[in-house]
Amino acid sequence: AEMKFDVVTPRLIHLPEPALSFGFGQSTDHPKDGLYLYGPHKADDRNKVITIGVIGTTEGLEYFRRWGRSVLGDVLVPPPKKTDKEHRLHLSNFPGMPAAFGVSFDPRDFIEYVVDGDKIETTTALQNHHEAVAQTVEVFLERVRHHDENEERRPDVWAFVLPEIIYTRCTRQARRSGVTLSPGEYVKRQKQRSNLPLLEDVIDLTKEDIFDDVPDFHRQAKAKLLKLGYTSQLVRETTLAPEAFTNAHGYPIRGVQDAATIAWNLATGLYYKTQAEPPWKIANMRDGVCYVGLVFKNLPNDRNNHACCAAQMFLSEGDGIVFRGANGPWQTENGEFHLKSTAARDLIGKVLETYEEKFGAPPKELFIHGRAGFSSEEWRAFEAAAPKETNIVGVRIKTTTGQVKLFRDGKYPTLRGTAMILDQNNAFLWTSGYAPRLDTYIGPETPNPLNVTVLKSSGERPDIETVLSDILALTKINYNACNYSDGLPVTIRFANKVGDVLIMGSARGGGKQPFKFYI
């Protein structure tokens, strides 16, 4: 019998670059341009002085002070090399923290605490990796707790200046070969247990607190500071002073961005983590729209193979919020994650309740972004949680790895914002690509598109071009850096990082926290 196939004729369009809103009601498409010309979009308290707490080795504190002094004024991009184009539009001079952000700090007035480099050498070399990471984090956290207990002046943000040894020994994949390991308290207790065979069934050392957390310094520090109510900026000594760390041939031991780009990124993070409003917002976003990214992460050392769930809510009007949901058996046999009815309804209910508290009415549209589809039980619960006036739209956003390629003139990367629309519910969207504003494509290879599918809607389905335009706009609100754009919308971009913190035993408790605590 003759087989028949439906022929799909793709429609190619180009979406305009989303504009961002800054001070004095002005807008432009590049965060650096907007901050340089107009300042942050909430520019009411210009010349505000922020308080920074800094914890590091004696050398690390000096690196941070020196960096702080430098970013109060101009930080210039390096002169072009012979191999560079005449204009490097992806690089921008940094005009100084007061000029760009309207806030300042006094490097002579940091709240400073010194950690002993020898102590870090000792804790990072403990035989049990979980104990090594936990004790190293504690070296920094005990300074924070000491400050809270003894001082009235509260920092707006804590900066941890980290020696390179922490990155070589205190990550989950760390290989501590060549390091002389010391027993530590956990190993000593194991030996004591072996001498008490009659109590073997009573003493279960695998239930110690150190095993509640993944052995990763960054995740543990964020989780514990979350419970203490502090935002934080973790920065490596080698980032602040790359020239101080060289190999035998006189070259830096790790490659870093130029000083101006580092200044833009760290300054943006410090502003975001110390202010009530983010430095910019999406301009011309539709009223009454809310975006939610679902987060799932398997719990470490959980015998029932349960996972943590959460929802990241983002608005164009302000900061994001993370809502922690219930732990449970959310992972299915095919590897996807789906919530049971009660958990799904409670999670979206928290989002809607918070939105209504802020705006006095429920959202007109609630877009739920996920990497997978939604089960029937899950979707019915989402609909049950929402009032009739809220249209819930489920959107699947998947990365691709070469299934579809587009080129300009047969060999150049396609424009960022290009979309291949297959039908009213399916499209490919190039969030990475050649950007005329930068006169370049920043990437290692020909960009791959996102596969976007509008799966479900409780009311009228939005136009696919509207969905794609929103996703493109959401690639421009990564406040942990000052980039022109990201390859993923913020609803998906930070799902793993948020999940990495939420699954920590140290982060248990609490229903919702600002997104800035997690990055």
Coordinates of C-alpha atoms in Angstrom, one line a residue:
A1 CA 0.0 0.0 0.0
E2 CA 1.2 3.5 -0.8
M3 CA 2.3 5.4 2.4
K4 CA 1.2 9.0 2.8
F5 CA 3.1 11.6 4.8
D6 CA 2.0 15.0 5.9
V7 CA 4.2 17.6 4.4
V8 CA 5.2 20.4 6.7
T9 CA 6.3 23.7 5.1
P10 CA 8.3 25.6 7.7
R11 CA 7.9 29.3 7.9
L12 CA 11.0 31.3 8.7
I13 CA 10.7 34.6 10.6
H14 CA 13.0 36.9 12.5
L15 CA 12.0 38.2 15.9
P16 CA 13.2 41.7 16.8
E17 CA 15.7 41.9 19.6
P18 CA 13.8 42.5 22.9
A19 CA 14.4 45.9 24.6
L20 CA 15.3 46.4 28.2
S21 CA 14.2 49.2 30.5
F22 CA 16.6 51.3 32.5
G23 CA 16.5 54.6 34.5
F24 CA 14.4 57.6 33.5
G25 CA 12.1 55.4 31.4
Q26 CA 14.8 54.8 28.8
S27 CA 15.3 51.5 26.9
T28 CA 17.9 49.8 24.8
D29 CA 18.8 46.2 23.9
H30 CA 22.2 45.9 25.7
P31 CA 22.5 45.9 29.5
K32 CA 25.9 47.6 29.4
D33 CA 24.6 50.4 27.1
G34 CA 21.6 50.9 29.3
L35 CA 23.5 51.1 32.6
Y36 CA 26.2 53.3 31.1
L37 CA 23.8 55.8 29.7
Y38 CA 20.8 55.7 32.0
G39 CA 21.6 53.7 35.1
P40 CA 19.4 51.0 36.7
H41 CA 15.7 51.2 36.1
K42 CA 15.1 52.1 39.7
A43 CA 17.4 55.1 40.0
D44 CA 15.7 56.7 43.0
D45 CA 18.5 56.3 45.5
R46 CA 21.5 57.2 43.5
N47 CA 24.8 57.4 45.4
K48 CA 23.6 54.9 47.9
V49 CA 26.4 53.2 49.8
I50 CA 26.2 49.4 50.2
T51 CA 27.9 47.3 53.0
I52 CA 29.9 44.3 51.9
G53 CA 31.1 41.6 54.2
V54 CA 34.3 39.9 53.0
I55 CA 35.7 36.6 54.2
G56 CA 39.0 35.2 52.8
T57 CA 42.7 34.7 53.5
T58 CA 44.9 37.7 54.2
E59 CA 45.9 37.7 50.6
G60 CA 42.3 37.2 49.4
L61 CA 41.1 40.2 51.4
E62 CA 43.8 42.3 49.8
Y63 CA 42.8 41.1 46.3
F64 CA 39.2 42.1 47.0
R65 CA 40.1 45.5 48.4
R66 CA 42.3 46.2 45.3
W67 CA 39.5 45.1 43.0
G68 CA 37.0 47.2 44.9
R69 CA 39.2 50.3 44.5
S70 CA 39.6 49.7 40.8
V71 CA 35.8 49.3 40.1
L72 CA 35.0 52.7 41.7
G73 CA 36.5 54.2 38.6
D74 CA 37.0 53.3 34.9
V75 CA 38.1 49.8 34.0
L76 CA 39.2 49.7 30.3
V77 CA 39.1 46.8 27.9
P78 CA 42.6 45.7 26.8
P79 CA 44.0 47.2 23.6
P80 CA 43.2 45.1 20.5
K81 CA 45.5 42.4 19.3
K82 CA 46.6 42.1 15.7
T83 CA 44.3 39.2 15.2
D84 CA 41.3 41.1 16.6
K85 CA 38.8 43.0 14.5
E86 CA 39.1 46.8 14.5
H87 CA 35.9 47.1 16.6
R88 CA 35.2 44.5 19.4
L89 CA 31.6 45.4 20.1
H90 CA 31.1 42.6 22.5
L91 CA 33.6 44.3 24.9
S92 CA 32.7 47.5 26.8
N93 CA 34.7 49.7 29.2
F94 CA 33.3 49.7 32.7
P95 CA 32.6 53.3 33.8
G96 CA 32.7 52.6 37.6
M97 CA 30.2 51.3 40.1
P98 CA 28.8 54.8 41.0
A99 CA 28.4 55.8 37.3
A100 CA 26.8 52.6 36.1
F101 CA 24.7 51.6 39.1
G102 CA 24.3 54.7 41.2
V103 CA 25.6 52.9 44.2
S104 CA 29.0 52.8 45.8
F105 CA 31.0 51.2 48.7
D106 CA 34.1 52.1 50.6
P107 CA 36.9 49.4 50.3
R108 CA 38.3 50.8 53.6
D109 CA 35.0 50.0 55.3
F110 CA 34.4 46.4 54.3
I111 CA 33.3 44.1 57.1
E112 CA 36.3 41.7 57.0
Y113 CA 37.1 38.4 58.5
V114 CA 40.3 36.5 57.9
V115 CA 40.4 32.7 57.4
D116 CA 43.6 30.8 58.0
G117 CA 45.1 29.4 54.8
D118 CA 46.7 26.5 56.8
K119 CA 43.3 25.7 58.2
I120 CA 41.8 25.4 54.7
E121 CA 44.7 23.2 53.7
T122 CA 43.9 20.9 56.6
T123 CA 40.1 20.7 56.2
T124 CA 40.3 20.2 52.4
A125 CA 42.7 17.2 53.1
L126 CA 40.3 15.3 55.4
Q127 CA 40.0 11.7 54.3
N128 CA 36.2 11.6 54.0
H129 CA 35.3 13.9 51.2
H130 CA 31.9 14.8 52.7
E131 CA 33.6 15.9 55.9
A132 CA 36.3 17.7 54.1
V133 CA 33.8 19.9 52.2
A134 CA 31.5 20.5 55.2
Q135 CA 34.4 21.5 57.4
T136 CA 35.8 23.9 54.8
V137 CA 32.4 25.5 54.4
E138 CA 32.3 25.8 58.2
V139 CA 35.5 27.8 58.2
F140 CA 33.7 30.5 56.4
L141 CA 30.2 30.1 57.9
E142 CA 31.5 30.3 61.5
R143 CA 32.7 33.9 60.7
V144 CA 29.2 34.8 59.5
R145 CA 27.6 33.4 62.6
H146 CA 30.1 35.1 64.8
H147 CA 29.3 38.4 63.2
D148 CA 25.6 37.9 63.7
E149 CA 26.0 37.1 67.3
N150 CA 28.4 39.9 68.2
E151 CA 27.8 42.8 65.8
E152 CA 24.9 45.0 65.0
R153 CA 26.0 46.2 61.6
R154 CA 24.6 43.8 59.0
P155 CA 26.2 43.5 55.6
D156 CA 24.0 43.7 52.5
V157 CA 25.9 40.8 50.9
W158 CA 28.7 38.4 51.9
A159 CA 31.6 37.9 49.6
F160 CA 33.6 34.8 50.0
V161 CA 37.1 35.1 48.4
L162 CA 38.1 31.5 47.7
P163 CA 41.6 30.1 47.4
E164 CA 42.1 27.9 44.3
I165 CA 42.6 24.9 46.5
I166 CA 38.9 24.9 47.3
Y167 CA 38.1 24.4 43.6
T168 CA 40.6 21.6 43.2
R169 CA 39.5 19.7 46.4
C170 CA 35.9 20.8 47.3
T171 CA 33.8 20.0 44.3
R172 CA 31.8 16.9 43.7
Q173 CA 34.1 15.6 41.0
A174 CA 37.3 16.7 42.8
R175 CA 40.2 14.3 42.4
R176 CA 42.5 14.7 45.4
S177 CA 45.3 12.5 44.1
G178 CA 48.7 13.5 45.4
V179 CA 47.2 15.0 48.6
T180 CA 48.2 13.6 51.9
L181 CA 44.9 12.9 53.6
S182 CA 44.3 13.0 57.3
P183 CA 41.8 10.8 59.1
G184 CA 39.3 13.4 60.5
E185 CA 36.6 12.8 63.0
Y186 CA 34.4 10.7 60.8
V187 CA 37.2 8.1 60.1
K188 CA 38.1 8.1 63.8
R189 CA 34.5 7.3 64.7
Q190 CA 34.5 4.5 62.1
K191 CA 37.5 2.9 63.8
Q192 CA 35.8 3.2 67.2
R193 CA 32.8 1.5 65.8
S194 CA 34.9 -1.4 64.5
N195 CA 36.0 -1.9 68.1
L196 CA 32.4 -2.1 69.3
P197 CA 30.9 -5.0 67.2
L198 CA 28.0 -5.5 69.7
L199 CA 26.7 -1.9 68.9
E200 CA 27.0 -2.3 65.1
D201 CA 23.2 -2.3 64.6
V202 CA 22.7 0.7 66.8
I203 CA 25.3 3.0 65.4
D204 CA 24.7 4.0 61.8
L205 CA 27.3 6.5 60.7
T206 CA 25.8 6.9 57.2
K207 CA 23.0 8.9 58.9
E208 CA 25.4 11.7 60.0
D209 CA 24.6 15.2 59.0
I210 CA 27.5 15.5 56.6
F211 CA 25.9 13.0 54.3
D212 CA 22.7 15.2 53.9
D213 CA 24.6 17.5 51.6
V214 CA 26.4 16.9 48.3
P215 CA 30.1 17.4 48.8
D216 CA 30.4 20.7 46.8
F217 CA 31.6 23.9 48.4
H218 CA 29.5 26.3 46.3
R219 CA 26.2 24.4 46.8
Q220 CA 26.7 24.0 50.5
A221 CA 27.7 27.6 51.1
K222 CA 24.6 28.8 49.2
A223 CA 22.3 26.5 51.1
K224 CA 23.6 27.4 54.5
L225 CA 23.6 31.2 53.8
L226 CA 20.0 30.8 52.5
K227 CA 19.0 29.6 56.0
L228 CA 20.9 32.5 57.6
G229 CA 19.1 35.0 55.3
Y230 CA 22.1 36.3 53.4
T231 CA 22.8 36.7 49.7
S232 CA 26.4 35.9 48.7
Q233 CA 29.0 36.4 46.0
L234 CA 31.6 33.6 45.8
V235 CA 34.6 34.7 43.8
R236 CA 38.0 33.0 43.2
E237 CA 41.2 34.7 44.1
T238 CA 42.4 33.9 40.6
T239 CA 39.5 35.9 39.1
L240 CA 40.4 39.0 41.1
A241 CA 44.2 38.8 40.6
P242 CA 45.0 36.4 37.8
E243 CA 48.5 38.0 37.5
A244 CA 49.3 36.7 41.0
F245 CA 48.9 33.1 40.0
T246 CA 51.3 32.0 37.3
N247 CA 52.9 28.8 36.1
A248 CA 56.6 28.1 35.6
H249 CA 56.5 29.9 32.3
G250 CA 55.0 33.1 33.7
Y251 CA 51.5 32.6 32.3
P252 CA 48.3 32.7 34.5
I253 CA 47.3 29.3 35.8
R254 CA 43.7 29.7 34.5
G255 CA 42.2 31.8 31.7
V256 CA 39.8 34.6 32.8
Q257 CA 37.9 37.3 31.1
D258 CA 39.3 40.7 30.6
A259 CA 39.2 43.0 33.7
A260 CA 36.4 45.2 32.3
T261 CA 34.1 42.2 31.7
I262 CA 34.8 40.8 35.2
A263 CA 34.0 44.3 36.6
W264 CA 30.7 44.4 34.7
N265 CA 29.7 40.9 35.8
L266 CA 30.7 41.1 39.5
A267 CA 29.3 44.6 39.9
T268 CA 26.0 43.5 38.3
G269 CA 25.8 40.5 40.8
L270 CA 26.6 42.8 43.8
Y271 CA 23.9 45.3 42.8
Y272 CA 21.3 42.6 42.2
K273 CA 22.0 40.9 45.5
T274 CA 22.0 44.1 47.6
Q275 CA 19.0 46.0 46.1
A276 CA 15.2 45.5 46.2
E277 CA 14.9 45.7 42.4
P278 CA 17.1 44.2 39.7
P279 CA 19.2 46.5 37.5
W280 CA 17.0 46.3 34.4
K281 CA 13.7 44.7 33.4
I282 CA 12.1 43.6 30.1
A283 CA 10.6 46.6 28.3
N284 CA 7.1 46.5 26.8
M285 CA 6.1 43.2 28.4
R286 CA 2.4 42.5 28.4
D287 CA 0.5 43.3 31.6
G288 CA -0.7 40.5 33.8
V289 CA 1.8 37.8 32.6
C290 CA 3.7 35.5 34.8
Y291 CA 6.4 32.9 33.9
V292 CA 7.2 29.8 35.9
G293 CA 10.0 27.3 35.4
L294 CA 9.7 23.9 37.0
V295 CA 12.6 22.5 38.9
F296 CA 13.2 18.8 39.7
K297 CA 16.2 17.3 41.4
N298 CA 16.9 13.9 42.8
L299 CA 17.7 13.9 46.5
P300 CA 21.2 12.7 47.5
N301 CA 21.5 9.5 49.4
D302 CA 17.7 8.9 49.4
R303 CA 16.9 5.2 49.6
N304 CA 13.4 5.9 48.1
N305 CA 14.8 7.7 45.1
H306 CA 12.7 10.7 45.9
A307 CA 13.2 14.1 44.2
C308 CA 12.7 17.7 45.3
C309 CA 10.4 19.9 43.2
A310 CA 10.2 23.7 43.0
A311 CA 8.9 26.5 40.9
Q312 CA 10.8 29.6 39.8
M313 CA 8.5 32.6 39.2
F314 CA 9.7 35.5 37.0
L315 CA 8.1 38.8 36.3
S316 CA 9.2 41.7 34.1
E317 CA 8.4 44.0 37.0
G318 CA 10.9 42.7 39.5
D319 CA 12.9 39.9 41.0
G320 CA 12.3 36.2 40.7
I321 CA 11.1 34.0 43.5
V322 CA 11.7 30.3 44.2
F323 CA 8.9 28.2 45.7
R324 CA 9.9 24.9 47.3
G325 CA 7.4 22.1 46.8
A326 CA 7.1 18.7 48.3
N327 CA 9.7 15.9 48.1
G328 CA 8.3 12.7 46.5
P329 CA 8.5 10.0 43.9
W330 CA 8.3 12.4 41.0
Q331 CA 10.7 10.6 38.6
T332 CA 8.9 8.1 36.3
E333 CA 10.3 5.0 34.6
N334 CA 11.2 6.9 31.4
G335 CA 13.3 9.4 33.4
E336 CA 10.9 12.3 33.2
F337 CA 9.5 14.1 36.3
H338 CA 5.8 14.5 37.0
L339 CA 4.0 15.7 40.1
K340 CA 1.1 14.0 41.8
S341 CA -2.1 16.0 41.9
T342 CA -1.8 17.4 45.5
A343 CA 1.8 18.5 45.1
A344 CA 1.2 20.1 41.6
R345 CA -1.8 22.0 42.9
D346 CA 0.0 23.2 46.1
L347 CA 3.1 24.4 44.1
I348 CA 1.2 26.4 41.5
G349 CA -1.1 27.6 44.2
K350 CA 1.8 29.2 46.0
V351 CA 2.9 31.0 42.9
L352 CA -0.6 32.4 42.2
E353 CA -1.1 33.5 45.8
T354 CA 2.2 35.4 45.8
Y355 CA 1.3 37.0 42.4
E356 CA -2.1 38.2 43.8
E357 CA -0.5 39.5 46.9
K358 CA 1.9 41.7 44.8
F359 CA -0.6 42.9 42.2
G360 CA -4.0 42.6 43.8
A361 CA -5.4 40.3 41.2
P362 CA -4.4 36.9 39.6
P363 CA -2.4 36.9 36.4
K364 CA -4.1 36.9 33.1
E365 CA -1.6 34.4 31.7
L366 CA 0.6 31.9 33.5
F367 CA 3.2 30.3 31.3
I368 CA 4.7 27.1 32.8
H369 CA 8.0 26.3 31.2
G370 CA 9.5 22.8 31.4
R371 CA 12.0 20.5 29.7
A372 CA 9.4 17.7 29.5
G373 CA 5.7 17.4 28.9
F374 CA 3.0 17.4 31.5
S375 CA 1.0 14.4 32.7
S376 CA -2.8 14.5 32.6
E377 CA -2.9 14.4 36.4
E378 CA -0.4 17.1 36.7
W379 CA -2.1 19.4 34.2
R380 CA -5.6 18.9 35.8
A381 CA -4.1 20.0 39.1
F382 CA -2.5 23.1 37.6
E383 CA -5.9 24.1 36.1
A384 CA -7.6 23.4 39.4
A385 CA -5.2 25.7 41.2
A386 CA -5.9 28.6 38.9
P387 CA -8.9 30.9 38.9
K388 CA -11.1 31.1 35.8
E389 CA -9.6 34.4 34.7
T390 CA -6.1 32.9 34.5
N391 CA -5.1 31.2 31.3
I392 CA -2.5 28.6 32.0
V393 CA -0.2 27.7 29.1
G394 CA 2.2 24.7 29.2
V395 CA 5.3 25.1 27.1
R396 CA 8.1 22.6 26.6
I397 CA 11.5 24.0 25.9
K398 CA 14.2 21.5 24.8
T399 CA 17.7 22.0 23.7
T400 CA 18.8 20.4 20.4
T401 CA 22.2 18.9 19.4
G402 CA 22.4 19.3 15.6
Q403 CA 19.1 18.0 14.3
V404 CA 18.4 21.4 12.6
K405 CA 21.0 23.8 11.3
L406 CA 20.6 27.1 9.5
F407 CA 23.3 29.2 7.8
R408 CA 23.5 32.6 6.3
D409 CA 25.0 32.7 2.8
G410 CA 25.7 29.0 3.2
K411 CA 28.4 29.2 5.8
Y412 CA 27.7 31.9 8.5
P413 CA 25.7 31.4 11.7
T414 CA 22.1 32.5 11.4
L415 CA 20.8 35.6 13.2
R416 CA 19.8 35.4 16.8
G417 CA 16.0 35.6 16.9
T418 CA 15.5 33.5 13.8
A419 CA 12.5 31.1 14.2
M420 CA 11.4 28.2 12.1
I421 CA 7.7 27.8 12.7
L422 CA 6.4 24.3 11.9
D423 CA 2.8 24.9 12.9
Q424 CA 0.8 26.9 15.5
N425 CA 2.2 24.9 18.3
N426 CA 5.7 23.9 17.3
A427 CA 8.8 25.9 16.3
F428 CA 12.6 26.0 16.5
L429 CA 14.0 29.2 18.0
W430 CA 17.6 30.4 17.6
T431 CA 18.4 32.2 20.9
S432 CA 22.1 32.1 20.0
G433 CA 23.4 33.3 16.7
Y434 CA 24.9 36.3 15.0
A435 CA 24.0 39.5 16.8
P436 CA 24.3 42.7 14.7
R437 CA 24.7 44.8 17.8
L438 CA 27.8 42.8 18.7
D439 CA 28.9 42.3 15.1
T440 CA 29.7 38.7 16.0
Y441 CA 28.4 35.3 17.1
I442 CA 29.9 34.4 20.5
G443 CA 30.0 30.6 20.4
P444 CA 32.3 27.7 19.6
E445 CA 30.2 26.3 16.7
T446 CA 27.2 26.8 14.5
P447 CA 24.4 27.5 17.0
N448 CA 21.7 25.0 17.7
P449 CA 18.0 26.1 18.2
L450 CA 15.6 25.5 21.0
N451 CA 12.7 23.2 20.2
V452 CA 9.6 25.0 21.5
T453 CA 6.2 23.3 21.8
V454 CA 3.0 24.8 23.2
L455 CA 1.6 21.6 24.8
K456 CA -1.6 22.7 26.6
S457 CA -3.7 25.7 27.5
S458 CA -6.6 26.1 29.9
G459 CA -8.0 28.8 27.6
E460 CA -7.3 30.3 24.3
R461 CA -3.9 29.2 23.0
P462 CA -1.5 32.1 22.5
D463 CA 0.0 32.8 19.1
I464 CA 3.3 30.9 18.6
E465 CA 5.1 34.1 17.7
T466 CA 4.1 35.6 21.1
V467 CA 5.4 32.5 22.9
L468 CA 8.7 32.7 21.0
S469 CA 9.1 36.5 21.6
D470 CA 8.6 36.0 25.4
I471 CA 11.2 33.2 25.5
L472 CA 13.7 35.4 23.6
A473 CA 13.1 38.2 26.1
L474 CA 13.6 35.9 29.0
T475 CA 17.1 35.2 27.8
K476 CA 18.1 38.8 28.7
I477 CA 17.4 38.8 32.5
N478 CA 20.4 36.9 33.9
Y479 CA 21.3 39.3 36.6
N480 CA 24.3 37.2 37.7
A481 CA 26.2 38.7 34.8
C482 CA 26.0 41.6 32.4
N483 CA 25.7 39.7 29.1
Y484 CA 23.9 40.7 26.0
S485 CA 21.8 37.5 26.2
D486 CA 21.9 33.9 27.2
G487 CA 21.1 30.8 25.1
L488 CA 18.3 29.7 27.5
P489 CA 15.4 31.6 29.1
V490 CA 15.9 32.3 32.8
T491 CA 13.0 30.0 33.6
I492 CA 15.1 27.1 32.3
R493 CA 18.7 28.4 32.5
F494 CA 19.1 28.2 36.3
A495 CA 16.9 25.2 37.0
N496 CA 19.9 22.9 37.8
K497 CA 21.6 25.6 40.0
V498 CA 18.4 26.1 42.0
G499 CA 17.8 22.4 42.3
D500 CA 21.4 21.9 43.4
V501 CA 20.8 24.2 46.4
L502 CA 17.3 22.9 47.3
I503 CA 18.3 19.3 47.6
M504 CA 20.9 20.1 50.3
G505 CA 19.9 19.0 53.8
S506 CA 21.2 22.5 54.9
A507 CA 18.4 24.1 52.9
R508 CA 15.4 22.3 54.4
G509 CA 12.5 24.4 55.5
G510 CA 11.0 27.5 54.2
G511 CA 8.4 27.9 51.5
K512 CA 9.7 30.7 49.2
Q513 CA 12.9 32.8 48.9
P514 CA 14.0 35.4 46.4
F515 CA 15.9 33.9 43.4
K516 CA 19.0 36.0 44.2
F517 CA 19.8 33.7 47.1
Y518 CA 20.4 30.8 44.8
I519 CA 23.0 32.2 42.3

